[in-house]
mmCIF file of C-alpha atoms in Angstrom:
data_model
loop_
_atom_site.group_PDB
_atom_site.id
_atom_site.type_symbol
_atom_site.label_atom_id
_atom_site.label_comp_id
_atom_site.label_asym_id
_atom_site.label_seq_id
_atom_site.Cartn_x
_atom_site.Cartn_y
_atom_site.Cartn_z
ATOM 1 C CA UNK A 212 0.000 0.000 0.000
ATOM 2 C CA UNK A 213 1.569 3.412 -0.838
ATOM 3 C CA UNK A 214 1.705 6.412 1.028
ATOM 4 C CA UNK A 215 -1.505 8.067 -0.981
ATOM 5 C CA UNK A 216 -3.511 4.826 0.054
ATOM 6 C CA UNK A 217 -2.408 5.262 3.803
ATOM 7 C CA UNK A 218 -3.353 8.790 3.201
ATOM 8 C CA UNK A 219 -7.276 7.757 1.602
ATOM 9 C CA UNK A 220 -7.860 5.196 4.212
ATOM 10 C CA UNK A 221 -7.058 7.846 7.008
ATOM 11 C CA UNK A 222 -9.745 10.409 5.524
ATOM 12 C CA UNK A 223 -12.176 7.920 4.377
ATOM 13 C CA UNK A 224 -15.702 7.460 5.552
ATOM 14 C CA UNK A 225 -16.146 5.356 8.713
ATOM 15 C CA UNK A 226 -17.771 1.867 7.934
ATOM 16 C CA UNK A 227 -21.509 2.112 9.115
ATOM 17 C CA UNK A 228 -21.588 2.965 12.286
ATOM 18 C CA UNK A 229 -24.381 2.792 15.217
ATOM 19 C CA UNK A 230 -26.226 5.013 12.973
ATOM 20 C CA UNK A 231 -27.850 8.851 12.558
ATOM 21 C CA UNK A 232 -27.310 10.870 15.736
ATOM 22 C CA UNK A 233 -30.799 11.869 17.394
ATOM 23 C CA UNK A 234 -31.553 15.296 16.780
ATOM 24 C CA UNK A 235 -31.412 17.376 20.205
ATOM 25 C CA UNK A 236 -34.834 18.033 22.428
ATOM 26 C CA UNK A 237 -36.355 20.885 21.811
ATOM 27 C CA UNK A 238 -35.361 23.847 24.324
ATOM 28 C CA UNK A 239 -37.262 23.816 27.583
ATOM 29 C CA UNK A 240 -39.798 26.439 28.466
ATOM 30 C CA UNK A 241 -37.959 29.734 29.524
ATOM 31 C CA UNK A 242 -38.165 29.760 32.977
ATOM 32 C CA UNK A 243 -38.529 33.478 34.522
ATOM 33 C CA UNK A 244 -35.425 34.840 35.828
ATOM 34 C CA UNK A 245 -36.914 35.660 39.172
ATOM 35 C CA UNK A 246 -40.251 35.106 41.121
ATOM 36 C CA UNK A 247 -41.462 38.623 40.848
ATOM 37 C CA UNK A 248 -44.566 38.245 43.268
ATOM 38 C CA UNK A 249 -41.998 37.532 45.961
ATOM 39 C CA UNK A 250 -44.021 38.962 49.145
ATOM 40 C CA UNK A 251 -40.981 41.624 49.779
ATOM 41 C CA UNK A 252 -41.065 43.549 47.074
ATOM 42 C CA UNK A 253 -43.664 46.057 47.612
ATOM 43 C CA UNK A 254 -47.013 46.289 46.031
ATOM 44 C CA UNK A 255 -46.720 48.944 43.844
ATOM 45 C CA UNK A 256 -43.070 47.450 42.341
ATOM 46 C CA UNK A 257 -44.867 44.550 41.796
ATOM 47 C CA UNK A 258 -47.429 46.364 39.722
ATOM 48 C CA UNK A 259 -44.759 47.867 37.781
ATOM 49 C CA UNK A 260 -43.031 44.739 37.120
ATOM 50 C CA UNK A 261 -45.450 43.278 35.668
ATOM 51 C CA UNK A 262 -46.367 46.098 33.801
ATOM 52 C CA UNK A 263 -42.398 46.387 32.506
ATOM 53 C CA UNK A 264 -42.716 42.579 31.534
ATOM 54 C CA UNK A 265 -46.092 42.670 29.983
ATOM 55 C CA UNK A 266 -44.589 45.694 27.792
ATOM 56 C CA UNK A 267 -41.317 43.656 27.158
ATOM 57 C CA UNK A 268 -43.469 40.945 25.238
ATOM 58 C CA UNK A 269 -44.975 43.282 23.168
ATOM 59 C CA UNK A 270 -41.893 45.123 22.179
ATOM 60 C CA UNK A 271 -40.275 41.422 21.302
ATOM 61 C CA UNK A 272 -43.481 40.921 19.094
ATOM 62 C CA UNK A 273 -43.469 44.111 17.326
ATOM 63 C CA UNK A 274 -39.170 43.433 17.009
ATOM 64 C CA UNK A 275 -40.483 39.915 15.246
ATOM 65 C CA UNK A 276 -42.378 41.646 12.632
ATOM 66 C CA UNK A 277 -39.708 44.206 11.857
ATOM 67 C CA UNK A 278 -36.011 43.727 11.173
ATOM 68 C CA UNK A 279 -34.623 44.808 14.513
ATOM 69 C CA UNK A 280 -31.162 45.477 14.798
ATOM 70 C CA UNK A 281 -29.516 42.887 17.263
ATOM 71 C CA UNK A 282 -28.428 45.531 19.463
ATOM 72 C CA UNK A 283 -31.625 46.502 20.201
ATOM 73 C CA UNK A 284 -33.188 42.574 20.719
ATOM 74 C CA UNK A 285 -29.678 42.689 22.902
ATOM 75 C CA UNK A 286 -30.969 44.938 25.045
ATOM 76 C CA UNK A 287 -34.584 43.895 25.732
ATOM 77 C CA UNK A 288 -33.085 41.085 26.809
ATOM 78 C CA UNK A 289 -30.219 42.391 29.122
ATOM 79 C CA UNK A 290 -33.339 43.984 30.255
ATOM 80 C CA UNK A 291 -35.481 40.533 30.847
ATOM 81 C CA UNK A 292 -32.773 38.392 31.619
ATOM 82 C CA UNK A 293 -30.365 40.298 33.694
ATOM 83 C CA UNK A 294 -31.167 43.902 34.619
ATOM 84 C CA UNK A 295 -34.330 43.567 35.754
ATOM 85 C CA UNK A 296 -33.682 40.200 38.145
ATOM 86 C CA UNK A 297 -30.658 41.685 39.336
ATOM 87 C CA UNK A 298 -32.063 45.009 40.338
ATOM 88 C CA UNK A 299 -34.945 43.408 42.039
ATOM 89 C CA UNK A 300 -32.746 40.897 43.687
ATOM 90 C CA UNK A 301 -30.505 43.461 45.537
ATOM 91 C CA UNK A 302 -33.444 45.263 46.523
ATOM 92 C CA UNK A 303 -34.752 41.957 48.575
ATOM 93 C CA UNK A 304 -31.001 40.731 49.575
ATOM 94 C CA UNK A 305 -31.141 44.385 51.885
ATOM 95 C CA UNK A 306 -31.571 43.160 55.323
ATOM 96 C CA UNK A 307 -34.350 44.871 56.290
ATOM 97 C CA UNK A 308 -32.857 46.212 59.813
ATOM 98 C CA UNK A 309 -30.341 48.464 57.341
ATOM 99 C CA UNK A 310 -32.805 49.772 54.874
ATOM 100 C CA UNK A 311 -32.640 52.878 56.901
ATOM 101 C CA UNK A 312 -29.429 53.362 56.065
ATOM 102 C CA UNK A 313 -29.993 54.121 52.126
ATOM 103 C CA UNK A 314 -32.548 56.733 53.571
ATOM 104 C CA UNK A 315 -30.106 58.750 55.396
ATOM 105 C CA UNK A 316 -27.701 58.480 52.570
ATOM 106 C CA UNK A 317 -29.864 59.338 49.924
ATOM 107 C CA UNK A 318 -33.496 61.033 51.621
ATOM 108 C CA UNK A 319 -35.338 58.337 49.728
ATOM 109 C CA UNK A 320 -35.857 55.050 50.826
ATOM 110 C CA UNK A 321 -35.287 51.962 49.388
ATOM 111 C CA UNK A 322 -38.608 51.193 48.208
ATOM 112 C CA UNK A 323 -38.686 54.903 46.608
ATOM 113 C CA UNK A 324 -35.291 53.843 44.312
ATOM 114 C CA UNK A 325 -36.506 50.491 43.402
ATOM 115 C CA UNK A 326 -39.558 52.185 41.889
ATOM 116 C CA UNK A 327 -37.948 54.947 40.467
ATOM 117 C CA UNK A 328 -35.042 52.649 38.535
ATOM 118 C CA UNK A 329 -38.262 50.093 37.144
ATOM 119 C CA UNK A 330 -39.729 53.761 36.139
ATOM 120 C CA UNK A 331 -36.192 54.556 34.624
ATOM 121 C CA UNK A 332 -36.298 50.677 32.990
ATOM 122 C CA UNK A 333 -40.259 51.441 31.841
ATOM 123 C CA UNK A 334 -39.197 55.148 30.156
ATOM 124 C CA UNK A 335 -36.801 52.918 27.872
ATOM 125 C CA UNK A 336 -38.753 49.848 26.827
ATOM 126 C CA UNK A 337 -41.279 52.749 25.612
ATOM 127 C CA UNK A 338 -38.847 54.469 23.734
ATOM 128 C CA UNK A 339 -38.090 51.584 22.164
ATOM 129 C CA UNK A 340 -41.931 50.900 21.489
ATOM 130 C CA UNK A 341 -42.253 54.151 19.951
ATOM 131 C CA UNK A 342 -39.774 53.977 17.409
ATOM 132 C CA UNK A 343 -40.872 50.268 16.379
ATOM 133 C CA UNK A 344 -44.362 52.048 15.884
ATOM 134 C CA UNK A 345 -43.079 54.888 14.225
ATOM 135 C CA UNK A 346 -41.852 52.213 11.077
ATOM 136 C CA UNK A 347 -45.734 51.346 11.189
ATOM 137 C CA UNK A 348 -46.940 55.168 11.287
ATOM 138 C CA UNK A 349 -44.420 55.904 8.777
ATOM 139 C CA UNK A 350 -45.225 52.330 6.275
ATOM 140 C CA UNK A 351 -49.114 53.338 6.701
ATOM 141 C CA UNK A 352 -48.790 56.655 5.691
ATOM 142 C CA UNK A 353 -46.900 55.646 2.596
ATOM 143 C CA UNK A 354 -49.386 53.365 1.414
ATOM 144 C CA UNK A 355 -52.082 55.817 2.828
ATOM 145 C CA UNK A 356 -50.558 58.612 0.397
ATOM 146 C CA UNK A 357 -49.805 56.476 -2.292
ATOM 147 C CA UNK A 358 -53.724 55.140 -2.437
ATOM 148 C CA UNK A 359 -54.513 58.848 -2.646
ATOM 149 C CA UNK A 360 -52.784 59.772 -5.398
ATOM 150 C CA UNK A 361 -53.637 56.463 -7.381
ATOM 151 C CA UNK A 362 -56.999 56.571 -7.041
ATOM 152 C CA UNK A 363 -58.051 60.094 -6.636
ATOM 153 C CA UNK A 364 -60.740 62.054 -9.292
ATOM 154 C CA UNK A 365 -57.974 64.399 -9.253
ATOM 155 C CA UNK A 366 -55.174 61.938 -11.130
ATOM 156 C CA UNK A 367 -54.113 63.384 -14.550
ATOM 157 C CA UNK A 368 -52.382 60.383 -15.523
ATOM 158 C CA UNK A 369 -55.095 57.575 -14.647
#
């Protein structure tokens, strides 16, 4: 056997083996990050939580029908995944007994903060809404314009 044989033999298919590999399960069910109806975080977080996640799933649809840069699918999911759950989490990890503490620092309590950074997290998911929309304002406007002008009395060219 020469050295080109040796060569083949080394790069050639394997006989038949134990067959096709199976193909992987499909992902599991996204868990959520965090259990956001934890009894510590007060009531009116809570309601803006789930307001902020509520408005995070419609921003991710709208970003489906449109081609959304991946920056911006980045960041509503920094947001989901890892902003949000972190933020919340620190506020709960506080011992309660030193929650005071932040007040004297800052004149605003903890509670105060946590709402005004999901306010802070809101203002941006809307900003993002907004200019997904304003493709859609801008698209029906277009074909509201162009309708005009095609089918108007006025039309010299029809």
């Amino acid at each position: 056997m020469g050295l080109f044989d040796s060569i083949r033999k080394m790069f050639a298919a394997p006989d038949a083996g134990p067959g096709p590999t199976p193909a992987a399960p499909p992902p599991a069910p996204r868990k959520p990050a965090f259990d956001y109806e934890d009894q510590r975080i007060p009531t009116g977080a809570r309601d803006k939580i789930r307001t902020i996640l509520a408005c995070l799933t419609q921003v991710e649809g709208m970003m489906d029908r449109e081609q959304v840069r991946a920056v911006s699918r980045t960041e509503i999911e920094l947001m989901r995944d890892e902003h949000l759950p972190k933020l919340v989490k620190s506020y709960i990890d506080i011992p309660s007994a030193h929650r005071a503490e932040i007040f004297r620092k800052t004149g605003k309590s903890a509670s105060f903060i946590l709402e005004e950074s999901l306010d802070a997290v809101q203002a941006r998911i809307d900003e993002i809404a907004r200019n997904l929309a304003q493709h859609d304002l801008d698209a029906f406007s277009s074909n509201a314009a162009f309708i005009s002008r095609r089918y108007s009395d006025t039309d010299p060219f029809r």
